[in-house]
Coordinates of C-alpha atoms in Angstrom, one line a residue:
M1 CA 0.1 -0.2 0.2
T2 CA 1.0 3.6 -1.0
I3 CA 1.3 5.8 2.3
L4 CA 1.5 9.5 1.8
L5 CA 3.2 11.9 4.2
D6 CA 1.5 14.5 6.0
T7 CA 4.5 16.1 7.6
V8 CA 7.9 14.8 7.6
V9 CA 10.5 16.4 10.6
L10 CA 14.3 17.0 8.9
Q11 CA 17.6 18.2 11.0
P12 CA 20.5 18.3 8.9
T13 CA 23.8 16.0 9.8
K14 CA 26.2 16.5 12.2
E15 CA 28.4 16.6 8.9
T16 CA 27.4 19.3 7.4
R17 CA 25.1 21.6 10.4
S18 CA 27.1 24.4 9.6
L19 CA 26.0 24.6 6.1
A20 CA 22.7 25.6 7.1
I21 CA 23.9 28.8 8.5
P22 CA 22.4 31.1 5.3
W23 CA 19.0 29.9 5.0
Q24 CA 18.2 30.9 9.3
C25 CA 15.6 33.0 10.2
R26 CA 17.8 35.8 12.3
K27 CA 14.6 37.8 12.8
R28 CA 13.3 35.2 15.0
R29 CA 16.1 34.6 16.3
A30 CA 15.8 38.2 18.4
V31 CA 13.0 37.4 20.7
I32 CA 14.7 34.7 22.2
D33 CA 16.2 35.8 25.3
S34 CA 19.8 36.5 25.8
K35 CA 20.2 33.8 28.8
Q36 CA 20.1 30.7 25.1
T37 CA 22.3 29.9 24.0
P38 CA 24.2 32.3 21.5
D39 CA 25.1 29.5 18.3
T40 CA 20.8 28.9 18.9
D41 CA 19.2 28.9 15.4
I42 CA 15.9 29.0 14.3
Y43 CA 14.4 27.6 11.0
E44 CA 11.4 29.0 9.2
S45 CA 10.1 26.5 8.0
R46 CA 7.5 27.6 6.5
R47 CA 10.2 29.3 3.7
W48 CA 11.6 26.4 2.4
Q49 CA 7.8 24.0 2.2
S50 CA 8.1 24.5 -1.7
T51 CA 11.3 24.2 -1.9
F52 CA 11.6 21.2 -0.4
R53 CA 8.5 19.5 -1.0
R54 CA 9.8 20.1 -5.3
Q55 CA 12.8 18.4 -4.6
L56 CA 11.6 15.1 -2.8
L57 CA 8.1 15.3 -4.6
G58 CA 7.0 11.1 -4.9
S59 CA 10.1 9.9 -3.1
K60 CA 10.2 7.6 -0.7
I61 CA 11.7 8.5 2.7
A62 CA 11.8 6.2 5.6
L63 CA 12.6 7.0 9.8
G64 CA 16.2 7.8 9.6
Q65 CA 17.4 7.9 6.5
N66 CA 19.3 10.6 5.1
A67 CA 18.1 13.4 2.5
T68 CA 20.2 15.7 0.4
L69 CA 18.7 18.8 -0.5
L70 CA 19.6 21.8 -2.3
V71 CA 19.5 24.3 -0.2
G72 CA 20.1 28.2 -2.1
S73 CA 23.8 26.9 -3.8
Q74 CA 24.8 25.3 -0.5
T75 CA 23.4 21.1 -0.5
V76 CA 22.7 19.6 3.0
V77 CA 22.0 16.5 4.6
F78 CA 19.3 15.6 7.2
E79 CA 17.9 13.2 8.9
V80 CA 14.5 12.3 8.8
L81 CA 14.1 12.2 12.5
A82 CA 9.9 11.8 12.7
V83 CA 7.8 11.4 10.0
E84 CA 3.7 11.2 10.5
A85 CA 0.5 9.7 8.5
S86 CA -3.1 10.5 8.0
A87 CA -5.0 9.9 10.7
Q88 CA -6.7 7.2 8.9
I89 CA -3.3 5.7 9.6
S90 CA -1.8 4.5 13.0
T91 CA 1.3 6.3 13.6
D92 CA 2.9 3.8 15.4
Q93 CA 2.9 1.6 11.9
V94 CA 4.2 4.1 9.7
S95 CA 8.1 3.9 9.8
E96 CA 8.0 5.1 5.1
G97 CA 5.9 6.6 3.1
Y98 CA 6.5 9.1 0.1
I99 CA 6.4 13.0 -0.1
G100 CA 2.9 14.2 -1.8
S101 CA 1.9 17.7 -3.2
E102 CA 0.3 18.3 0.5
T103 CA 3.4 17.1 2.5
T104 CA 4.4 19.2 5.4
F105 CA 8.0 19.9 7.0
E106 CA 9.4 20.6 9.8
L107 CA 12.9 21.8 10.8
Q108 CA 14.7 21.0 14.1
P109 CA 17.4 23.7 14.7
Y110 CA 21.4 22.0 13.5
F111 CA 22.9 22.5 16.7
Q112 CA 21.3 19.1 18.6
R113 CA 24.2 17.9 21.7
D114 CA 24.8 14.1 21.9
A115 CA 23.8 12.5 25.9
S116 CA 27.1 12.0 26.0
E117 CA 28.6 16.3 25.4
E118 CA 27.8 18.5 27.7
G119 CA 24.2 18.9 28.1
A120 CA 24.7 15.3 30.4
V121 CA 24.5 15.9 34.0
A122 CA 26.8 14.9 36.5
G123 CA 24.2 12.0 38.7
Y124 CA 21.0 13.2 37.0
E125 CA 21.0 12.0 33.8
S126 CA 17.2 10.1 34.0
E127 CA 15.7 13.6 35.5
V128 CA 16.9 14.7 32.5
T129 CA 16.2 11.9 29.7
T130 CA 12.7 12.8 31.3
L131 CA 12.0 15.4 30.9
A132 CA 13.4 15.9 27.7
D133 CA 11.2 13.1 26.8
Q134 CA 8.3 15.0 27.7
V135 CA 8.9 18.1 25.8
R136 CA 9.4 15.6 23.1
N137 CA 6.4 13.6 23.0
Y138 CA 4.3 16.6 23.4
F139 CA 5.3 18.3 19.7
L140 CA 6.2 15.0 17.7
R141 CA 3.5 13.1 19.5
K142 CA 0.2 15.5 19.0
S143 CA -1.6 13.1 16.5
Q144 CA -1.1 9.8 18.0
F145 CA -3.0 11.8 21.6
S146 CA -5.3 13.3 19.1
Q147 CA -6.2 9.9 18.2
L148 CA -6.8 8.2 21.4
N149 CA -8.4 11.6 22.4
I150 CA -5.9 12.0 25.7
K151 CA -4.7 16.1 25.9
P152 CA -1.0 15.9 25.9
L153 CA 0.6 16.4 28.8
Q154 CA 2.3 20.9 28.2
T155 CA 3.6 21.6 31.2
V156 CA 5.9 19.9 33.6
F157 CA 6.5 21.6 37.4
V158 CA 10.6 21.0 37.8
S159 CA 11.0 21.2 42.0
G160 CA 14.4 21.0 44.4
L161 CA 16.4 22.3 46.3
S162 CA 17.9 25.6 45.3
G163 CA 21.8 24.7 44.3
I164 CA 20.8 21.4 43.4
G165 CA 21.1 21.4 39.4
K166 CA 17.3 22.5 38.8
T167 CA 18.2 24.7 35.6
T168 CA 21.3 23.2 34.4
I169 CA 18.7 20.2 34.2
I170 CA 16.3 22.0 32.4
R171 CA 19.0 23.5 30.0
A172 CA 20.5 20.0 29.1
A173 CA 17.2 18.7 28.9
L174 CA 16.3 21.3 26.2
E175 CA 19.6 21.4 24.1
R176 CA 19.1 17.6 23.1
L177 CA 16.0 19.2 21.4
C178 CA 16.6 22.8 20.5
Y179 CA 13.9 24.1 20.4
P180 CA 13.1 27.6 20.8
T181 CA 13.7 28.9 24.8
I182 CA 12.6 31.6 26.4
Y183 CA 13.2 31.5 30.2
A184 CA 12.2 34.8 32.7
N185 CA 12.2 34.7 36.6
L186 CA 8.7 35.7 37.9
G187 CA 10.4 36.5 41.3
E188 CA 12.2 39.5 38.8
I189 CA 9.2 39.8 37.6
I190 CA 6.9 40.6 40.7
I191 CA 10.3 42.4 42.9
S192 CA 9.7 45.0 39.5
G193 CA 6.3 45.5 39.5
S194 CA 6.3 45.6 43.1
S195 CA 8.1 48.9 42.6
T196 CA 5.8 50.9 40.9
D197 CA 2.6 51.8 42.3
F198 CA 0.6 48.5 39.5
T199 CA 2.4 45.9 40.6
E200 CA -0.7 43.5 39.1
E201 CA -0.8 45.1 36.0
Y202 CA 3.2 45.1 35.5
V203 CA 2.6 41.8 36.1
S204 CA 0.1 40.9 33.7
M205 CA 2.2 42.7 31.0
A206 CA 4.6 40.9 31.2
L207 CA 3.3 37.3 31.2
S208 CA 1.5 38.8 28.2
D209 CA 4.8 39.9 26.5
L210 CA 6.5 36.0 27.7
A211 CA 3.5 34.8 25.9
S212 CA 3.7 36.9 23.1
R213 CA 7.3 36.0 22.9
A214 CA 7.0 31.7 23.0
R215 CA 3.9 32.3 20.1
A216 CA 6.2 34.5 17.9
A217 CA 9.2 31.2 18.6
A218 CA 6.7 28.6 18.3
P219 CA 6.9 25.9 18.4
S220 CA 9.0 26.8 21.8
V221 CA 9.6 26.4 25.7
V222 CA 9.2 29.1 28.0
V223 CA 10.8 28.6 31.9
I224 CA 9.6 30.7 33.7
D225 CA 12.0 30.1 37.3
R226 CA 11.5 31.3 41.3
V227 CA 8.0 30.2 40.7
D228 CA 8.2 29.1 44.9
V229 CA 8.2 33.6 45.1
L230 CA 4.0 32.8 45.4
K231 CA 4.6 31.0 48.9
D232 CA 5.5 34.4 49.8
S233 CA 1.4 36.3 50.6
E234 CA 4.1 39.3 52.3
L235 CA 6.2 40.3 48.8
T236 CA 3.3 42.6 47.5
Q237 CA -0.8 43.6 48.8
D238 CA -2.3 42.8 45.5
I239 CA -0.7 38.4 45.8
D240 CA -4.1 37.4 44.7
E241 CA -4.6 39.9 42.1
I242 CA -0.7 37.8 40.7
Y243 CA -2.3 34.6 42.2
S244 CA -5.2 35.2 39.4
Q245 CA -2.7 36.8 36.8
F246 CA -0.4 33.9 36.8
R247 CA -3.8 31.2 36.5
K248 CA -4.6 32.9 33.8
F249 CA -1.6 33.1 31.6
A250 CA -0.2 28.8 32.7
D251 CA -4.1 28.4 31.8
S252 CA -3.8 29.5 28.4
I253 CA -0.1 29.1 26.7
P254 CA -0.6 28.2 23.1
D255 CA -0.4 24.9 22.0
D256 CA 2.1 25.4 19.9
V257 CA 4.0 26.2 23.7
F258 CA 5.7 24.2 26.3
L259 CA 5.5 25.5 29.4
V260 CA 8.0 24.4 32.5
L261 CA 7.8 26.0 35.8
E262 CA 10.9 26.0 38.2
S263 CA 10.6 26.0 41.8
S264 CA 12.5 24.9 45.0
I265 CA 9.3 23.9 46.6
E266 CA 7.2 21.3 46.2
A267 CA 3.9 21.7 44.0
S268 CA 1.7 20.8 47.4
V269 CA 2.8 23.4 49.6
M270 CA 2.2 25.8 47.0
P271 CA -1.1 28.3 47.6
A272 CA -4.1 26.7 47.2
A273 CA -4.8 29.4 44.4
V274 CA -1.5 28.1 42.2
R275 CA -2.5 24.9 42.8
K276 CA -5.3 25.1 41.4
C277 CA -3.9 25.8 38.3
D278 CA -3.0 22.4 35.6
A279 CA 0.4 24.0 35.2
L280 CA 1.4 22.6 38.6
Q281 CA -0.1 18.5 38.6
H282 CA 3.0 17.2 36.8
S283 CA 6.0 17.3 38.3
V284 CA 9.5 16.3 38.0
D285 CA 11.0 16.5 41.8
V286 CA 14.9 16.7 41.6
P287 CA 15.7 14.5 44.7
I288 CA 19.0 14.9 47.0
P289 CA 22.1 13.0 45.6
T290 CA 22.7 10.5 46.6
L291 CA 25.9 8.8 47.4
L292 CA 26.6 7.2 44.2
R293 CA 25.3 10.5 42.6
R294 CA 27.9 12.3 44.8
E295 CA 31.0 10.5 43.8
D296 CA 29.2 11.0 39.8
I297 CA 29.2 14.7 40.5
V298 CA 32.5 15.0 42.0
R299 CA 34.8 13.2 39.1
R300 CA 32.6 15.5 36.9
V301 CA 33.3 18.2 38.3
L302 CA 37.6 17.4 39.4
G303 CA 37.7 16.4 35.5
S304 CA 36.5 19.7 34.3
L305 CA 38.8 21.4 37.0
A306 CA 41.7 19.2 35.7
N307 CA 41.9 19.6 32.4
T308 CA 45.0 22.0 32.2
I309 CA 46.7 19.6 34.7
N310 CA 47.6 15.6 34.5
A311 CA 45.5 14.0 36.5
G312 CA 44.8 10.1 35.8
A313 CA 40.8 8.9 36.0
L314 CA 42.1 6.1 39.0
E315 CA 43.1 8.9 40.7
I316 CA 39.8 11.1 40.2
D317 CA 37.8 8.1 40.9
E318 CA 39.9 7.4 44.1
L319 CA 39.5 11.3 45.9
A320 CA 35.6 11.7 44.7
K321 CA 35.1 8.3 46.5
N322 CA 36.5 9.8 48.6
V323 CA 34.7 13.6 48.6
A324 CA 31.7 11.8 48.1
N325 CA 31.4 10.2 51.6
A326 CA 32.3 13.2 53.5
T327 CA 29.5 14.9 51.7
A328 CA 25.9 13.9 52.8
G329 CA 23.8 16.7 52.5
Y330 CA 25.5 18.1 49.8
V331 CA 23.6 19.7 46.9
A332 CA 25.8 20.1 43.5
R333 CA 25.7 23.7 44.1
D334 CA 27.6 22.3 47.8
I335 CA 29.6 19.7 46.3
G336 CA 31.2 22.4 43.4
R337 CA 32.7 25.3 46.0
V338 CA 34.4 22.3 48.1
C339 CA 36.3 21.7 45.0
R340 CA 37.1 24.8 43.6
Q341 CA 38.1 25.8 47.1
A342 CA 39.8 22.5 46.9
F343 CA 42.6 24.0 44.0
L344 CA 42.6 27.1 45.8
R345 CA 43.7 25.7 48.7
M346 CA 46.4 23.9 46.5
L347 CA 47.5 26.2 44.4
R348 CA 48.5 28.4 47.7
E349 CA 49.5 25.9 49.1
N350 CA 52.2 25.7 45.6
S351 CA 52.4 29.4 46.3
L352 CA 50.3 29.7 43.0
V353 CA 47.8 31.7 43.7
S354 CA 48.8 34.9 45.9
K355 CA 47.6 34.8 49.6
S356 CA 45.3 38.2 49.2
G357 CA 43.6 36.1 45.4
S358 CA 40.4 34.4 48.2
D359 CA 38.0 35.0 44.9
I360 CA 36.7 32.1 43.4
E361 CA 36.8 34.2 40.0
S362 CA 40.0 33.7 39.6
L363 CA 40.6 29.9 39.7
T364 CA 40.2 29.6 35.7
G365 CA 42.6 32.7 34.7
E366 CA 45.4 30.9 38.0
L367 CA 44.9 27.4 36.1
D368 CA 45.3 28.2 32.5
R369 CA 48.5 30.3 33.6
L370 CA 50.3 27.4 34.8
S371 CA 53.1 25.6 32.8
L372 CA 53.5 22.7 32.2
Q373 CA 56.4 22.3 34.4
S374 CA 53.7 22.9 37.6
K375 CA 51.5 20.9 36.4
G376 CA 50.3 18.5 39.6
N377 CA 48.3 16.0 40.8
L378 CA 44.7 16.9 41.9
P379 CA 44.1 18.7 45.2
K380 CA 44.7 15.9 48.1
Q381 CA 42.8 14.9 51.3
I382 CA 43.7 17.4 53.4
H383 CA 42.9 20.4 51.6
F384 CA 38.6 18.7 50.5
A385 CA 39.1 18.5 54.7
E386 CA 39.8 22.1 54.8
S387 CA 37.2 23.3 52.2
L388 CA 34.6 20.8 54.3
Q389 CA 34.8 23.5 57.2
I390 CA 34.2 26.1 55.5
V391 CA 31.6 24.9 52.7
R392 CA 28.8 23.6 54.9
P393 CA 25.9 21.6 53.4
S394 CA 22.4 23.2 51.8
Q395 CA 20.4 20.6 54.0
H396 CA 21.8 19.9 57.2
L397 CA 22.2 23.4 58.3
E398 CA 20.6 23.5 61.5
F399 CA 21.4 19.0 61.9
E400 CA 24.3 18.3 61.8
G401 CA 24.8 15.5 58.9
V402 CA 28.8 14.2 59.2
R403 CA 29.3 10.5 58.8
P404 CA 30.5 8.9 61.4
T405 CA 34.1 7.4 60.3
R406 CA 34.5 4.5 63.1
R407 CA 33.4 0.9 61.0
W408 CA 32.7 -2.3 62.8
T409 CA 36.4 -3.6 62.6
D410 CA 37.1 -1.0 65.1
I411 CA 34.8 -2.6 67.7
G412 CA 35.6 -6.3 69.4
G413 CA 33.1 -8.2 70.0
Y414 CA 29.8 -8.7 70.1
E415 CA 30.2 -10.6 67.2
K416 CA 25.6 -11.4 67.0
T417 CA 24.8 -8.7 68.2
K418 CA 27.0 -6.7 64.8
Q419 CA 25.7 -9.4 62.7
V420 CA 22.2 -8.6 63.2
L421 CA 23.0 -5.0 63.0
Q422 CA 24.5 -5.3 59.5
R423 CA 21.5 -8.2 58.6
F424 CA 18.8 -5.2 59.4
M425 CA 20.7 -2.3 57.2
R426 CA 21.1 -4.8 54.1
L427 CA 16.6 -5.4 54.5
A428 CA 16.4 -1.6 55.8
T429 CA 17.6 0.0 52.4
A430 CA 17.6 -3.4 49.9
E431 CA 15.1 -2.6 46.6
K432 CA 13.6 -6.1 46.6
S433 CA 12.2 -6.0 49.7
S434 CA 9.2 -3.5 48.3
A435 CA 9.4 -6.0 44.9
L436 CA 8.3 -9.0 47.2
G437 CA 5.4 -6.5 48.4
I438 CA 7.0 -5.6 51.9
K439 CA 7.8 -2.8 54.5
P440 CA 11.5 -3.1 55.3
P441 CA 12.3 -2.2 58.4
S442 CA 12.0 1.6 59.3
G443 CA 14.0 2.0 62.1
I444 CA 15.9 0.4 64.7
M445 CA 15.8 0.5 69.0
L446 CA 19.6 -0.3 70.6
Y447 CA 19.2 0.0 74.3
G448 CA 21.2 -1.7 77.4
P449 CA 23.4 -0.1 80.6
T450 CA 25.7 2.5 80.1
G451 CA 28.7 2.1 78.7
C452 CA 28.2 -0.7 76.3
G453 CA 28.8 0.6 72.9
K454 CA 25.3 1.7 71.7
T455 CA 26.8 4.9 70.7
A456 CA 29.2 3.2 68.9
M457 CA 27.1 0.0 67.5
A458 CA 25.5 3.6 65.5
Q459 CA 28.2 5.2 64.5
A460 CA 29.7 1.7 62.9
M461 CA 26.8 1.5 61.5
I462 CA 25.7 4.6 59.9
G463 CA 29.5 5.2 58.6
E464 CA 29.2 1.6 56.4
S465 CA 26.1 2.7 55.7
G466 CA 26.4 5.0 52.7
C467 CA 23.2 7.1 53.0
N468 CA 23.0 10.2 54.4
V469 CA 22.7 11.2 58.2
I470 CA 21.7 13.4 60.5
Y471 CA 22.6 12.7 64.2
I472 CA 21.6 15.4 67.2
R473 CA 20.8 14.1 70.8
G474 CA 17.4 14.1 72.0
S475 CA 18.2 16.8 75.1
E476 CA 19.0 19.2 72.1
L477 CA 15.7 18.9 70.7
F478 CA 14.5 20.9 74.2
S479 CA 13.1 24.1 73.3
K480 CA 11.9 26.6 76.4
Y481 CA 9.4 28.0 74.1
L482 CA 5.5 26.7 73.6
G483 CA 5.9 24.4 70.5
E484 CA 9.7 25.4 69.3
T485 CA 10.0 20.8 70.3
E486 CA 7.3 20.0 68.4
A487 CA 8.3 22.2 65.1
R488 CA 11.8 21.1 65.7
L489 CA 11.7 17.4 65.3
R490 CA 9.2 17.8 61.8
R491 CA 12.0 20.5 60.7
L492 CA 14.2 16.8 61.6
F493 CA 12.0 14.4 59.4
L494 CA 11.3 17.0 57.1
A495 CA 15.2 17.6 56.4
A496 CA 15.4 13.8 56.5
R497 CA 12.6 12.8 53.8
A498 CA 14.0 15.3 51.7
A499 CA 17.7 13.9 52.0
A500 CA 16.5 9.8 51.8
P501 CA 17.8 7.2 51.5
C502 CA 18.8 9.2 54.8
I503 CA 19.7 7.5 58.7
V504 CA 18.5 9.8 61.6
F505 CA 20.5 9.1 64.7
M506 CA 18.7 10.4 67.7
D507 CA 21.3 10.0 71.0
E508 CA 19.9 10.3 74.5
V509 CA 16.4 9.2 73.3
D510 CA 15.2 8.1 76.5
S511 CA 14.9 12.4 77.7
I512 CA 11.9 12.9 74.9
A513 CA 10.9 9.3 75.6
A514 CA 8.0 9.0 78.7
K515 CA 5.6 7.1 79.4
R516 CA 1.8 7.4 77.8
E517 CA -0.6 7.5 80.7
W518 CA -3.7 7.7 79.3
S519 CA -5.5 8.2 82.8
S520 CA -2.5 11.0 83.7
V521 CA -4.1 14.2 84.1
E522 CA -1.0 15.3 82.9
S523 CA -1.5 13.8 79.0
G524 CA -1.3 16.6 77.4
G525 CA 2.1 18.3 79.1
P526 CA 5.3 19.7 76.8
S527 CA 6.6 15.7 77.0
L528 CA 3.8 14.0 75.9
R529 CA 3.8 15.7 73.3
V530 CA 7.1 16.0 71.8
L531 CA 6.5 11.9 72.4
S532 CA 3.3 12.7 70.8
T533 CA 4.8 14.5 67.9
L534 CA 7.8 12.3 67.9
L535 CA 5.3 8.9 66.8
N536 CA 3.7 10.8 64.0
E537 CA 6.6 11.5 62.0
L538 CA 7.6 8.1 62.8
D539 CA 5.4 5.8 62.6
G540 CA 1.8 8.5 60.7
V541 CA 0.7 10.4 58.4
H542 CA 3.8 10.9 56.7
E543 CA 5.4 9.0 54.2
T544 CA 8.9 7.6 55.7
K545 CA 10.1 5.9 52.7
G546 CA 14.4 5.7 52.8
V547 CA 14.5 7.1 56.2
I548 CA 15.8 5.0 59.1
A549 CA 15.6 5.7 62.6
V550 CA 18.1 4.8 65.2
G551 CA 17.6 4.8 68.5
C552 CA 14.2 6.2 69.1
R553 CA 10.5 3.6 68.4
F554 CA 11.0 1.0 65.7
D555 CA 10.2 -2.3 65.0
Q556 CA 13.8 -3.8 65.4
V557 CA 14.9 -3.6 69.1
V558 CA 18.7 -4.7 69.6
E559 CA 20.0 -5.4 73.2
I560 CA 23.3 -4.5 73.4
C561 CA 24.1 -6.2 77.0
M562 CA 27.2 -6.3 78.9
P563 CA 30.2 -8.1 77.1
S564 CA 30.5 -11.7 77.6
P565 CA 33.6 -12.9 78.5
S566 CA 34.0 -13.8 74.7
D567 CA 32.9 -10.3 74.0
R568 CA 35.6 -8.5 76.3
V569 CA 38.2 -10.8 75.0
G570 CA 37.4 -9.1 71.5
I571 CA 37.1 -6.0 73.2
L572 CA 41.3 -6.0 74.9
H573 CA 42.6 -7.8 71.4
T574 CA 41.0 -4.1 69.6
L575 CA 42.0 -1.8 72.6
G576 CA 45.5 -3.9 72.2
Q577 CA 46.2 -3.0 69.1
K578 CA 46.0 0.3 69.3
S579 CA 48.6 0.0 71.8
V580 CA 51.7 -1.1 72.7
L581 CA 51.7 -3.8 75.2
S582 CA 54.6 -6.4 76.6
G583 CA 55.2 -9.8 75.7
D584 CA 54.0 -10.5 79.3
V585 CA 49.7 -9.7 79.1
D586 CA 47.6 -12.4 78.4
I587 CA 44.1 -11.0 77.0
D588 CA 42.5 -14.9 78.1
L589 CA 43.6 -13.3 81.9
L590 CA 42.5 -10.1 81.3
A591 CA 39.1 -10.7 80.7
Q592 CA 38.5 -13.4 83.2
M593 CA 39.6 -10.8 85.7
T594 CA 37.2 -8.2 84.3
E595 CA 34.0 -9.5 85.0
G596 CA 31.7 -6.7 84.9
Y597 CA 33.5 -4.7 83.6
S598 CA 31.6 -2.7 79.8
G599 CA 33.0 -1.3 77.0
A600 CA 34.1 1.7 77.9
A601 CA 35.3 0.5 81.6
L602 CA 37.7 -1.3 79.1
E603 CA 39.2 1.6 77.3
Q604 CA 39.6 3.7 80.8
L605 CA 41.5 0.0 81.7
F606 CA 43.6 0.9 79.4
R607 CA 44.0 4.1 79.9
E608 CA 44.8 3.3 84.0
A609 CA 47.3 0.9 82.6
G610 CA 49.3 3.5 80.4
L611 CA 49.2 6.5 83.5
A612 CA 51.0 3.4 86.0
A613 CA 53.8 2.3 83.1
M614 CA 54.2 6.1 83.0
R615 CA 54.4 6.6 86.9
Q616 CA 56.8 3.6 87.5
N617 CA 58.8 4.8 83.9
Q618 CA 58.6 7.9 82.5
S619 CA 59.7 6.7 79.3
A620 CA 58.3 3.2 79.7
S621 CA 57.6 2.2 75.7
E622 CA 55.3 -0.8 76.9
I623 CA 52.0 -1.6 79.2
R624 CA 52.9 -4.9 81.4
M625 CA 50.8 -7.2 82.8
A626 CA 51.4 -5.5 86.3
D627 CA 50.3 -2.1 85.4
F628 CA 46.3 -3.6 84.2
I629 CA 47.0 -5.5 87.7
Q630 CA 47.2 -2.2 89.0
G631 CA 44.6 -0.6 86.9
I632 CA 41.8 -3.4 87.5
D633 CA 42.7 -2.7 91.2
K634 CA 42.1 1.6 90.3
T635 CA 38.5 1.1 88.0
A636 CA 37.2 -2.3 90.3
F637 CA 35.2 0.4 92.9
T638 CA 33.6 1.8 89.8
Q639 CA 32.5 -1.6 88.3
A640 CA 30.9 -2.7 92.4

């Protein structure tokens, strides 16, 4: 059956794209915002309909095929990106057809980048691909949506923390498609309008002008940043009118324009008057980078900064893993700052940057001036450690988010307990649980006598997890102001959900764990209000997927009891590896002599034995068995 094509989408190939410059439409390019990539050229396809149709009339065109056309005096090779037949034929079944007298041509700009080029975003390729697919499907699959009587998705709401990379993700996605893109900042529009006496009229005119520019450049994409400014009801007295103007603009976008809204807050917390807008019904949430994503981000940043110095891939990979482990809660912008600060510190150390040269912008110039002889290694771990003291994570400004460095090998004894905790972490972080329809454990409580290593166990469990971490003591949550303690708890778990996968390590949890007495007159007291808030955050209405709590109310309870004789042997061996022991020290005998000692007490015993050795001889180089016996005599009364 002969199929006549209604529409053919063409794009110059990479090899001949520069030849298309003479026939670009410069007048339409003028409507593009100055932030658009400077080499963007917009095709006026209607101008060339008759030229293309005349040259290809009667020709058979297939999807993916190259078509050679004469444009002016130049020969340009085009790739066939898409073909569409009449509405009577399913587009899914059409991959080729013939050019007829009514066939129309759509042209894509020539500078489309590959995903492997700069359009790719470190750690967020999936979000870039999702957004690019949504825009592409809207413009190229309209007939399919029409046949199915489905309204295509014309808007998308991109949300994420400030500095997480929303703008970079949007630009990378749109660069893959190369549609004319118009950028606007809603915050700047409203603030500029607030400086006049006609805020509502100013905002209305600005949005109307934006729609006109988008219509003139169609098919085009409009990107509006700082939509979260609408949540600030105190920004202007005319906020209700501005809500109305924004809804009117978003709901009346022309059919050949795609709208992208960018916000640092989720659509669910936008004002109710704005949530009614169809533009907020579909969202792409940009999550806090996980350990693997942070590694990718650090690797890309180091790779770009190290272009002018001799650094190998293995060296960059090793450093990326170390930096990623130390940057829990850091977003892409924070990680970039850490890397740049580390480079500056390395250059200062090598006397390549003056002490007064603290401006980050000078980094590129200084690297360019490096001679081949001075080109060296990447910054060392010490440079990054110093940078991390300066650049704090955006997400955990209120809560401590430094992952402990303790490992399971640092804890002696308690082999069965360690196996239980390791198994718990595997279950809590495994994806197989959801595949089996099983809810993974979301929390674990460690309890036992003082000094038995509860905190050490939790630190080792967190240190080897690879998750983000928030550490807080129960006593730090309390405030003298009414309701502030409950508010801190809510902010704590809100930050944890945003940083998922995240471990909330609540030390000294017994300080807020009051016993509920349903018949008590003080059932509404401060302690019980705090406890109720905590229980609601743990297993209430909020989704806690990706958040693991340690030390509170949980479905897993592990007792850290007093160490058994074999546990004491393991603890003493571990402590002995950090000290210099004489050959006469009998670890097994010490374990028998320290019945009733906790892990902390055994550590104290080593300190007392060391002091006893120094009292006997100021130049002592090892700890003897006699020193341990003296230490036991001094510490025995504390264990009674």
